[in-house]
Tab-separated table of C-alpha atoms in Angstrom:
chain	number	residue	atom	x	y	z
A	16	MET	CA	101.619	199.855	118.536
A	17	THR	CA	98.831	202.089	118.839
A	18	ARG	CA	97.749	203.573	115.336
A	19	LYS	CA	95.668	207.122	115.011
A	20	ILE	CA	92.034	207.060	114.775
A	21	VAL	CA	91.404	209.157	111.503
A	22	MET	CA	87.851	210.266	110.881
A	23	PRO	CA	86.433	211.296	107.257
A	24	GLY	CA	88.240	214.511	105.919
A	25	ASP	CA	91.600	214.222	107.681
A	26	LEU	CA	94.525	214.734	105.770
A	27	VAL	CA	96.500	211.921	105.775
A	28	SER	CA	99.173	212.387	103.181
A	29	THR	CA	100.225	215.036	100.316
A	30	ASN	CA	101.506	212.668	97.910
A	31	PRO	CA	98.348	211.093	95.332
A	32	ARG	CA	100.430	208.279	95.083
A	33	ALA	CA	100.833	206.889	98.066
A	34	ALA	CA	96.865	206.915	98.549
A	35	GLY	CA	95.308	203.221	99.019
A	36	TYR	CA	92.280	201.624	101.085
A	37	GLY	CA	89.714	204.051	102.868
A	38	THR	CA	90.955	207.659	100.951
A	39	TYR	CA	90.441	209.806	98.160
A	40	VAL	CA	92.436	212.374	96.086
A	41	GLU	CA	91.252	216.041	95.487
A	42	ASN	CA	93.242	219.025	94.297
A	43	GLY	CA	96.770	216.304	94.727
A	44	LYS	CA	96.226	216.064	98.744
A	45	VAL	CA	94.963	212.754	100.030
A	46	TYR	CA	91.998	212.220	102.518
A	47	ALA	CA	90.578	209.541	104.779
A	48	LYS	CA	87.090	209.024	103.457
A	49	ILE	CA	86.124	206.523	106.186
A	50	LEU	CA	86.575	206.397	109.840
A	51	GLY	CA	89.340	204.060	110.961
A	52	LEU	CA	92.861	203.644	112.304
A	53	LEU	CA	95.981	205.207	110.257
A	54	ASP	CA	97.998	202.837	108.347
A	55	LYS	CA	100.871	205.095	107.211
A	56	SER	CA	104.133	203.035	105.527
A	57	ASP	CA	106.481	204.454	102.870
A	58	THR	CA	104.875	203.466	100.241
A	59	GLY	CA	101.729	204.614	101.095
A	60	VAL	CA	98.724	205.122	103.256
A	61	ARG	CA	95.323	203.251	103.906
A	62	ILE	CA	92.770	202.967	106.568
A	63	ILE	CA	92.183	200.260	108.351
A	64	PRO	CA	88.135	200.426	108.619
A	65	LEU	CA	86.750	199.705	111.948
A	66	LYS	CA	82.942	199.820	111.070
A	67	GLY	CA	80.861	199.718	108.153
A	68	ARG	CA	79.296	196.996	105.872
A	69	TYR	CA	80.683	194.339	103.646
A	70	ILE	CA	81.876	195.573	100.550
A	71	PRO	CA	83.121	192.770	98.372
A	72	SER	CA	86.724	192.661	96.525
A	73	THR	CA	87.991	190.112	94.294
A	74	GLY	CA	89.491	187.225	95.666
A	75	ASP	CA	87.466	187.452	99.011
A	76	ILE	CA	86.131	183.775	100.694
A	77	VAL	CA	82.700	184.371	101.547
A	78	ILE	CA	79.837	182.667	103.016
A	79	GLY	CA	76.619	183.049	101.133
A	80	ILE	CA	72.687	181.601	101.235
A	81	VAL	CA	71.424	180.729	97.908
A	82	ARG	CA	68.380	183.289	97.374
A	83	GLU	CA	67.276	181.968	93.701
A	84	VAL	CA	67.971	179.852	91.531
A	85	THR	CA	68.225	180.560	87.547
A	86	ALA	CA	68.576	178.639	84.082
A	87	ASN	CA	72.356	179.235	84.447
A	88	GLY	CA	73.442	179.369	87.867
A	89	TRP	CA	72.127	181.081	91.383
A	90	VAL	CA	71.687	184.364	92.950
A	91	VAL	CA	73.451	184.199	96.533
A	92	ASP	CA	72.738	186.771	99.557
A	93	ILE	CA	76.396	187.536	100.572
A	94	TYR	CA	75.387	189.571	103.467
A	95	SER	CA	76.549	193.012	101.965
A	96	PRO	CA	74.611	195.852	100.310
A	97	TYR	CA	75.180	193.951	96.783
A	98	GLN	CA	73.590	190.365	95.879
A	99	ALA	CA	76.185	188.331	94.082
A	100	PHE	CA	75.478	185.636	91.194
A	101	LEU	CA	77.576	182.126	91.038
A	102	PRO	CA	77.184	180.921	87.504
A	103	LEU	CA	76.856	177.356	86.936
A	104	LEU	CA	79.800	177.138	84.648
A	105	GLU	CA	82.027	178.276	88.116
A	106	TYR	CA	80.511	175.459	89.526
A	107	PRO	CA	82.999	171.895	89.505
A	108	GLU	CA	81.559	168.427	88.970
A	109	THR	CA	77.973	169.400	88.078
A	110	ARG	CA	77.642	165.706	86.730
A	111	ASN	CA	74.921	166.350	84.733
A	112	ARG	CA	72.476	167.286	87.272
A	113	LYS	CA	69.897	170.009	87.228
A	114	VAL	CA	70.606	173.303	88.707
A	115	ASN	CA	68.461	172.856	91.707
A	116	GLU	CA	69.673	169.252	92.196
A	117	ILE	CA	73.114	170.729	92.801
A	118	LEU	CA	72.012	173.687	95.042
A	119	ASP	CA	68.305	175.114	95.891
A	120	ILE	CA	67.137	178.204	97.513
A	121	GLY	CA	68.238	178.439	101.207
A	122	ASP	CA	71.332	175.953	100.602
A	123	ALA	CA	74.475	177.863	101.970
A	124	VAL	CA	78.282	177.738	100.040
A	125	ILE	CA	81.392	178.818	100.742
A	126	ALA	CA	82.969	180.556	97.524
A	127	LYS	CA	85.190	183.097	96.242
A	128	VAL	CA	84.814	186.201	95.098
A	129	LEU	CA	85.482	186.090	90.896
A	130	ASN	CA	85.538	189.637	89.695
A	131	ILE	CA	83.129	192.661	90.544
A	132	ASP	CA	81.943	194.969	87.544
A	133	PRO	CA	82.184	198.998	87.868
A	134	LYS	CA	78.102	198.505	88.406
A	135	MET	CA	78.877	196.221	91.598
A	136	LYS	CA	77.575	193.056	90.046
A	137	VAL	CA	79.618	190.661	91.955
A	138	THR	CA	80.473	187.049	90.505
A	139	LEU	CA	81.493	184.083	92.616
A	140	THR	CA	83.298	180.887	91.744
A	141	MET	CA	83.489	177.798	93.313
A	142	LYS	CA	86.333	176.422	91.728
A	143	ASP	CA	88.941	176.811	94.787
A	144	LYS	CA	89.914	174.261	97.251
A	145	VAL	CA	88.590	175.898	100.003
A	146	CYS	CA	85.113	176.506	98.400
A	147	ARG	CA	82.495	173.974	98.912
A	148	PRO	CA	78.401	173.684	99.785
A	149	VAL	CA	77.767	173.498	103.189
A	150	ARG	CA	75.798	170.379	103.827
A	151	VAL	CA	76.968	169.461	107.429
A	152	GLY	CA	78.496	171.931	110.797
A	153	ARG	CA	77.045	175.415	111.627
A	154	ILE	CA	77.376	178.791	110.508
A	155	VAL	CA	78.064	181.871	112.934
A	156	ALA	CA	77.587	185.461	111.721
A	157	ILE	CA	79.616	188.597	113.256
A	158	ASN	CA	80.130	191.841	112.094
A	159	PRO	CA	82.195	191.765	109.254
A	160	ALA	CA	84.283	194.645	110.688
A	161	ARG	CA	85.334	191.881	113.711
A	162	VAL	CA	86.463	189.362	111.039
A	163	PRO	CA	90.269	190.496	111.466
A	164	ARG	CA	90.022	190.318	114.954
A	165	VAL	CA	88.447	186.845	114.983
A	166	ILE	CA	91.449	186.106	112.748
A	167	GLY	CA	94.063	187.530	114.896
A	168	LYS	CA	97.582	188.786	114.312
A	169	LYS	CA	98.852	185.992	111.547
A	170	GLY	CA	95.974	183.742	112.191
A	171	SER	CA	97.204	183.152	115.981
A	172	MET	CA	93.250	183.240	116.908
A	173	ILE	CA	91.837	181.251	114.414
A	174	ARG	CA	94.660	178.975	115.110
A	175	LEU	CA	93.887	178.716	118.750
A	176	LEU	CA	90.525	177.599	118.483
A	177	LYS	CA	91.075	174.954	115.747
A	178	SER	CA	94.037	173.297	117.844
A	179	GLU	CA	92.314	173.685	121.366
A	180	LEU	CA	89.074	172.358	119.792
A	181	GLY	CA	89.783	170.380	117.044
A	182	VAL	CA	87.138	171.888	114.828
A	183	GLN	CA	86.812	172.935	110.934
A	184	ILE	CA	86.595	176.616	110.458
A	185	ILE	CA	86.327	178.927	107.727
A	186	VAL	CA	85.543	182.420	108.081
A	187	GLY	CA	84.431	184.368	105.055
A	188	GLN	CA	85.414	187.690	104.750
A	189	ASN	CA	81.612	188.745	104.854
A	190	GLY	CA	81.204	188.032	108.842
A	191	LEU	CA	79.726	184.523	108.219
A	192	ILE	CA	81.922	181.502	109.843
A	193	TRP	CA	81.285	178.194	109.226
A	194	LEU	CA	81.852	175.868	111.658
A	195	ASN	CA	82.226	171.904	112.175
A	196	GLY	CA	83.324	168.479	114.014
A	197	ASP	CA	81.966	167.575	117.244
A	198	ARG	CA	78.554	169.304	118.660
A	199	ARG	CA	79.736	170.108	121.929
A	200	LYS	CA	82.898	171.540	120.793
A	201	VAL	CA	81.368	173.470	118.043
A	202	SER	CA	79.140	175.038	120.557
A	203	ILE	CA	82.317	176.469	122.303
A	204	ALA	CA	83.824	177.849	119.365
A	205	GLU	CA	80.777	179.650	118.362
A	206	GLU	CA	80.554	181.186	122.068
A	207	ALA	CA	84.198	182.018	122.175
A	208	ILE	CA	83.624	184.077	118.577
A	209	TYR	CA	80.573	185.523	120.270
A	210	ILE	CA	82.934	186.591	123.463
A	211	ILE	CA	85.634	187.523	121.060
A	212	GLU	CA	83.097	189.812	118.717
A	213	ALA	CA	81.536	191.494	121.949
A	214	GLU	CA	84.848	192.163	124.084
A	215	ALA	CA	85.743	195.978	123.034
A	216	HIS	CA	89.263	195.791	124.216
A	217	THR	CA	92.055	193.786	123.184
A	218	GLU	CA	94.440	193.623	126.226
A	219	GLY	CA	95.030	189.601	126.716
A	220	LEU	CA	91.835	188.413	124.969
A	221	THR	CA	94.095	185.614	123.422
A	222	ASP	CA	94.892	184.725	127.055
A	223	ARG	CA	91.122	185.286	128.267
A	224	ILE	CA	89.912	182.903	124.995
A	225	THR	CA	91.869	180.274	126.302
A	226	GLU	CA	91.265	180.090	129.704
A	227	PHE	CA	87.600	180.415	128.745
A	228	ILE	CA	88.193	177.348	126.495
A	229	LYS	CA	89.782	175.667	128.690
A	230	ALA	CA	87.166	176.260	131.852
A	231	LYS	CA	84.672	174.872	128.948
A	232	LYS	CA	86.576	171.850	128.114
A	233	GLY	CA	87.244	170.858	131.689
A	234	GLU	CA	83.223	171.006	132.132
A	235	LEU	CA	82.891	168.743	129.244
A	236	GLU	CA	85.192	166.205	130.738
A	237	ASN	CA	83.252	166.193	133.900
A	238	GLU	CA	80.247	165.645	132.774
A	239	ARG	CA	81.515	162.632	130.584
A	240	ARG	CA	83.059	161.139	133.644
A	241	ASN	CA	79.556	161.524	135.779
A	242	THR	CA	77.765	160.141	132.791
A	243	GLN	CA	80.555	157.068	132.811
A	244	ALA	CA	80.247	156.526	136.458
A	245	ASN	CA	76.548	156.452	136.530
A	246	SER	CA	76.387	153.724	133.635
B	7	MET	CA	50.467	241.993	121.422
B	8	SER	CA	54.007	243.623	121.242
B	9	GLU	CA	53.858	244.610	124.697
B	10	GLU	CA	53.920	240.827	125.531
B	11	ILE	CA	57.228	240.291	124.069
B	12	PRO	CA	59.962	240.292	126.648
B	13	ARG	CA	63.149	242.341	126.628
B	14	LEU	CA	65.534	239.608	124.637
B	15	ILE	CA	68.682	241.170	125.190
B	16	VAL	CA	69.558	242.972	129.100
B	17	ASP	CA	72.775	244.771	129.816
B	18	GLY	CA	74.539	242.846	126.849
B	19	LYS	CA	73.550	239.163	128.305
B	20	ARG	CA	70.695	237.034	126.526
B	21	LEU	CA	67.442	235.515	128.376
B	22	ASP	CA	69.600	232.159	129.613
B	23	GLY	CA	72.310	235.012	130.933
B	24	ARG	CA	74.668	233.438	127.735
B	25	ASP	CA	76.765	236.258	125.414
B	26	PHE	CA	76.003	236.721	122.134
B	27	ASP	CA	78.556	234.562	120.550
B	28	GLU	CA	77.954	232.038	123.318
B	29	LEU	CA	76.622	228.464	121.894
B	30	ARG	CA	74.321	226.471	124.156
B	31	PRO	CA	75.841	223.275	126.475
B	32	ILE	CA	76.330	220.813	123.987
B	33	LYS	CA	76.401	216.940	124.295
B	34	ILE	CA	76.555	214.606	121.620
B	35	GLU	CA	76.936	210.571	121.932
B	36	ALA	CA	77.815	208.524	118.885
B	37	GLY	CA	76.838	204.690	118.499
B	38	VAL	CA	73.791	204.718	121.181
B	39	LEU	CA	71.699	202.338	118.948
B	40	ARG	CA	72.701	198.485	118.233
B	41	ARG	CA	70.399	197.636	115.772
B	42	ALA	CA	71.337	201.073	113.779
B	43	ASP	CA	74.426	200.337	111.698
B	44	GLY	CA	75.501	203.703	112.782
B	45	SER	CA	73.431	206.517	115.464
B	46	CYS	CA	74.210	209.506	117.578
B	47	TYR	CA	72.235	211.207	120.212
B	48	ILE	CA	72.940	214.948	120.747
B	49	GLU	CA	71.615	217.684	122.995
B	50	MET	CA	71.986	221.054	122.019
B	51	GLY	CA	70.198	223.521	124.548
B	52	LYS	CA	66.969	221.972	125.314
B	53	ASN	CA	67.104	220.079	122.052
B	54	LYS	CA	67.494	216.326	122.152
B	55	ILE	CA	67.635	214.418	118.963
B	56	VAL	CA	68.458	210.870	118.024
B	57	ALA	CA	69.985	209.834	114.718
B	58	ALA	CA	69.827	206.263	113.230
B	59	VAL	CA	72.145	205.596	109.964
B	60	TYR	CA	71.106	202.032	107.910
B	61	GLY	CA	73.198	201.208	104.831
B	62	PRO	CA	74.329	201.297	102.530
B	63	ARG	CA	71.803	198.503	101.869
B	64	GLU	CA	69.490	197.214	98.885
B	65	VAL	CA	66.642	199.749	98.071
B	66	HIS	CA	63.269	199.109	98.085
B	67	PRO	CA	61.306	199.490	95.872
B	68	ARG	CA	63.575	198.576	93.155
B	69	HIS	CA	62.877	201.365	90.660
B	70	LEU	CA	64.510	203.922	93.386
B	71	GLN	CA	67.822	202.127	92.537
B	72	ASP	CA	70.126	204.287	90.768
B	73	PRO	CA	72.810	201.958	88.578
B	74	SER	CA	75.439	204.543	88.968
B	75	ARG	CA	75.099	205.658	92.772
B	76	ALA	CA	73.652	205.401	96.263
B	77	ILE	CA	70.545	206.876	96.737
B	78	ILE	CA	70.218	208.988	99.985
B	79	ARG	CA	66.647	209.168	102.282
B	80	TYR	CA	66.567	211.656	104.595
B	81	ARG	CA	63.747	211.691	107.659
B	82	TYR	CA	63.242	214.556	109.891
B	83	ASN	CA	60.575	213.672	112.520
B	84	MET	CA	59.482	215.233	115.660
B	85	ALA	CA	57.680	213.422	117.945
B	86	PRO	CA	54.172	214.640	119.178
B	87	PHE	CA	55.572	214.865	122.779
B	88	SER	CA	58.665	216.855	121.637
B	89	VAL	CA	57.169	220.106	121.607
B	90	GLU	CA	54.938	222.363	124.070
B	91	GLU	CA	51.521	221.812	122.434
B	92	ARG	CA	50.984	217.855	121.367
B	93	LYS	CA	52.008	217.961	117.466
B	94	LYS	CA	50.184	215.552	115.364
B	95	PRO	CA	52.339	212.862	114.544
B	96	GLY	CA	53.323	212.468	111.129
B	97	PRO	CA	54.653	214.241	108.054
B	98	ASP	CA	54.021	217.960	107.478
B	99	ARG	CA	54.721	220.429	105.126
B	100	ARG	CA	57.460	221.419	107.449
B	101	SER	CA	59.091	218.516	107.984
B	102	ILE	CA	59.214	217.507	104.357
B	103	GLU	CA	61.024	220.440	104.017
B	104	ILE	CA	63.504	219.983	106.692
B	105	SER	CA	64.398	216.724	105.127
B	106	LYS	CA	64.905	217.827	101.807
B	107	VAL	CA	67.260	220.347	102.399
B	108	SER	CA	69.195	218.204	105.011
B	109	ARG	CA	69.578	215.629	102.867
B	110	GLU	CA	70.946	218.008	100.140
B	111	ALA	CA	73.419	218.772	102.678
B	112	LEU	CA	74.575	215.457	102.852
B	113	GLU	CA	74.436	214.297	99.079
B	114	PRO	CA	77.504	216.178	98.123
B	115	VAL	CA	79.687	214.975	101.275
B	116	ILE	CA	78.728	211.199	100.884
B	117	LEU	CA	80.737	209.634	98.338
B	118	LYS	CA	77.761	207.908	96.765
B	119	GLU	CA	79.617	206.806	93.557
B	120	LEU	CA	80.984	203.864	95.827
B	121	PHE	CA	77.807	201.881	96.368
B	122	PRO	CA	75.963	201.315	93.471
B	123	ARG	CA	72.396	200.728	93.389
B	124	SER	CA	72.560	200.798	97.004
B	125	GLY	CA	70.922	203.258	99.412
B	126	ILE	CA	71.583	204.915	102.674
B	127	ASP	CA	68.964	205.995	104.943
B	128	ILE	CA	68.897	208.369	107.748
B	129	PHE	CA	66.290	208.754	110.227
B	130	VAL	CA	66.479	211.645	113.000
B	131	GLU	CA	63.782	211.980	115.583
B	132	VAL	CA	63.359	215.104	117.564
B	133	LEU	CA	62.242	214.279	120.866
B	134	GLN	CA	62.475	217.475	122.513
B	135	ALA	CA	62.194	220.572	120.229
B	136	ASP	CA	63.684	224.181	121.118
B	137	ALA	CA	64.706	226.279	118.522
B	138	GLY	CA	67.429	225.331	115.794
B	139	THR	CA	65.988	221.403	115.289
B	140	ARG	CA	67.468	221.222	112.282
B	141	THR	CA	70.986	222.137	112.426
B	142	ALA	CA	70.917	220.064	115.436
B	143	CYS	CA	69.451	217.153	113.588
B	144	LEU	CA	71.953	217.624	111.033
B	145	ASN	CA	75.413	217.637	113.655
B	146	ALA	CA	73.425	214.142	114.916
B	147	ALA	CA	73.104	212.987	111.461
B	148	SER	CA	76.866	213.201	110.288
B	149	VAL	CA	78.201	211.875	113.259
B	150	ALA	CA	75.941	209.020	112.706
B	151	LEU	CA	77.321	208.487	109.106
B	152	ILE	CA	80.699	208.475	110.014
B	153	ASP	CA	79.776	206.306	112.944
B	154	ALA	CA	78.211	203.661	110.406
B	155	GLY	CA	81.476	203.658	108.278
B	156	VAL	CA	80.058	205.708	105.479
B	157	ALA	CA	82.456	207.080	103.018
B	158	MET	CA	82.456	210.768	103.329
B	159	ARG	CA	84.486	213.884	101.957
B	160	GLY	CA	84.629	215.240	105.413
B	161	MET	CA	82.326	216.456	108.654
B	162	ILE	CA	78.859	218.490	108.312
B	163	THR	CA	78.558	220.898	111.261
B	164	ALA	CA	75.438	222.959	111.261
B	165	VAL	CA	74.650	226.129	113.441
B	166	ALA	CA	72.028	229.113	113.422
B	167	VAL	CA	72.316	232.584	113.738
B	168	ALA	CA	69.185	235.192	114.926
B	169	LYS	CA	68.952	238.627	114.792
B	170	VAL	CA	67.614	239.617	117.997
B	171	GLU	CA	67.000	243.217	119.218
B	172	GLY	CA	69.322	244.307	116.327
B	173	GLU	CA	72.058	242.476	117.849
B	174	ILE	CA	73.658	239.075	115.859
B	175	VAL	CA	73.714	235.922	117.995
B	176	LEU	CA	75.079	232.759	117.685
B	177	ASP	CA	73.007	229.610	118.169
B	178	PRO	CA	69.044	231.064	119.324
B	179	MET	CA	67.060	229.712	121.761
B	180	LYS	CA	63.093	229.427	121.622
B	181	GLU	CA	62.539	233.003	122.571
B	182	GLU	CA	64.651	234.248	120.581
B	183	ASP	CA	63.573	232.400	117.754
B	184	ASN	CA	59.840	233.434	118.011
B	185	TYR	CA	60.792	237.090	118.769
B	186	GLY	CA	63.547	237.960	116.860
B	187	GLU	CA	63.832	239.453	113.522
B	188	ALA	CA	66.012	237.279	111.727
B	189	ASP	CA	66.793	233.396	111.750
B	190	VAL	CA	69.505	231.776	109.775
B	191	PRO	CA	70.706	228.365	109.708
B	192	PHE	CA	74.107	227.185	108.110
B	193	ALA	CA	75.803	223.809	107.179
B	194	PHE	CA	79.451	223.555	106.062
B	195	LEU	CA	81.566	221.101	105.371
B	196	ILE	CA	84.558	221.192	107.830
B	197	ARG	CA	87.518	219.344	106.319
B	198	ASN	CA	90.669	219.038	107.933
B	199	GLY	CA	89.960	221.350	110.930
B	200	LYS	CA	89.069	224.100	108.539
B	201	ILE	CA	85.603	225.030	106.624
B	202	GLU	CA	85.540	224.315	103.367
B	203	SER	CA	82.355	225.642	101.945
B	204	ILE	CA	78.784	225.954	102.964
B	205	ALA	CA	76.199	222.751	102.289
B	206	LEU	CA	73.265	224.391	103.814
B	207	LEU	CA	71.636	228.390	104.108
B	208	GLN	CA	68.762	229.404	104.734
B	209	MET	CA	67.090	232.445	106.119
B	210	ASP	CA	64.075	234.231	107.465
B	211	GLY	CA	63.553	237.226	108.605
B	212	LYS	CA	64.879	240.682	107.834
B	213	MET	CA	68.696	241.384	107.371
B	214	SER	CA	71.126	243.900	106.191
B	215	ALA	CA	74.068	242.580	103.864
B	216	GLU	CA	76.467	243.857	106.304
B	217	GLU	CA	74.809	242.050	109.193
B	218	MET	CA	74.747	238.794	106.768
B	219	LYS	CA	78.345	238.854	106.670
B	220	LYS	CA	78.377	239.462	110.156
B	221	ALA	CA	76.339	236.191	110.556
B	222	LEU	CA	78.099	234.266	108.574
B	223	GLU	CA	81.682	235.001	110.706
B	224	LEU	CA	79.617	234.231	113.798
B	225	ALA	CA	78.697	230.878	112.385
B	226	LYS	CA	81.937	229.735	111.325
B	227	LYS	CA	82.921	230.590	114.855
B	228	GLY	CA	80.590	228.451	115.789
B	229	ALA	CA	80.576	225.649	113.753
B	230	MET	CA	84.424	224.894	114.842
B	231	GLN	CA	83.581	224.878	118.122
B	232	ILE	CA	80.687	222.207	117.163
B	233	TYR	CA	82.816	220.026	115.162
B	234	ASN	CA	85.198	219.728	117.711
B	235	ILE	CA	83.004	218.072	119.921
B	236	GLN	CA	81.505	216.027	117.149
B	237	ARG	CA	84.969	214.611	116.691
B	238	GLU	CA	85.619	214.099	120.293
B	239	ALA	CA	82.290	212.113	120.542
B	240	ILE	CA	83.339	210.316	117.815
B	241	MET	CA	87.355	209.511	118.996
B	242	ARG	CA	85.850	208.697	122.519
B	243	LYS	CA	83.729	205.595	121.229
B	244	TYR	CA	86.665	204.569	119.024
B	245	SER	CA	89.967	204.741	121.157
B	246	ARG	CA	89.306	202.029	122.920
B	247	GLU	CA	89.055	199.796	119.668
B	248	GLU	CA	92.767	201.371	118.890
B	249	GLU	CA	94.523	198.570	120.142
B	250	GLU	CA	92.290	195.737	118.686
B	251	VAL	CA	92.782	195.842	114.951
B	252	GLU	CA	96.536	194.768	114.188
């Protein structure tokens, strides 16, 4: 199904109660405020953004880097116009350690957006089962507007990467992706993610990625056989 | 001196053969810079301009931050090689003024309240200058802003009108600007394909009230044509992405 592209200022609905994400209401009319794809249903209209920085919303899983350690928590860079704060109280199992012994400057964390106040002060929490400090693995950064494509329709793309390569993947809504597993397979996954980010058109992208992974896995297999033969 | 002024209108045509209500050829391309969040290259006649948008991003220095809305910074700059006589690099009174009025044209259109404590930086660089660089810059900047995914009320489209040998003409070129009797740059907020309001209006020279009204009508007509080219430039870049996100 192809959706119409809309630009800021385009009239998308005359029912102000239908106004959803990416729209604004003026004089009882609903206009688009960002460039994106028009998603119109019986209950409302919203715009799926095509470009733009990551703007946090409550409940998002994000990957961030600790930039500052304070007495009662950490200032975390979430690759958005706003810095986030992770309070000490939102970290489970502190086990009487000092703040900088739990997380220090430069450490990466997978956290959840707990709250955003009207002044855009973002509060994070680690009290969720996917949340964890990142001690192992690799972090890959992509454009946040590409995140839905890396995930794919109903998670199809991410499922493909996980099952074909057997690596752990957590996709942060802010465009940072954590990969963990066999080092060479993680490298393949990283390359595949960059391809997904760069490809401008989707036609058969899933098939192309499947093929790419197969080819790369074949190379790995050959290499292993060669080294075994030599030893 | 007056002998040297060339005839600007001959047989109802202008120096470059245009009609009074005809624009110079326009070319717009969106998303030309990889490192910028949004960008645009524009050619309007002999003008060649690149616009880049960064943000919303954190504001440095911190004391400029506004806790309730984003701040907008606009820099208009002419390259030293953009004009016939080499221009000394750096801001001068003219470019500071143009930066200010252009910023003020864009400020009410950008939904600043959505990005408290952040800043949106707009840089426009004139690589080759003919007449009407400020209007061309605004056209480029608004395409670049949309390309950056910044939330806006609508599109800004700008065009200048001049009075030459008693005639009101659209989109003046250099000779008409230099030897004409008046020069009036306009910028409009266009929403849903209709002109909603004036975002920028300056004028220099002599004009009667009647001529001013006529100039406004002519500018509106020209702006609609430019708006369609701006729109087409963005659609061209993004139509390929249409299928991607589902």
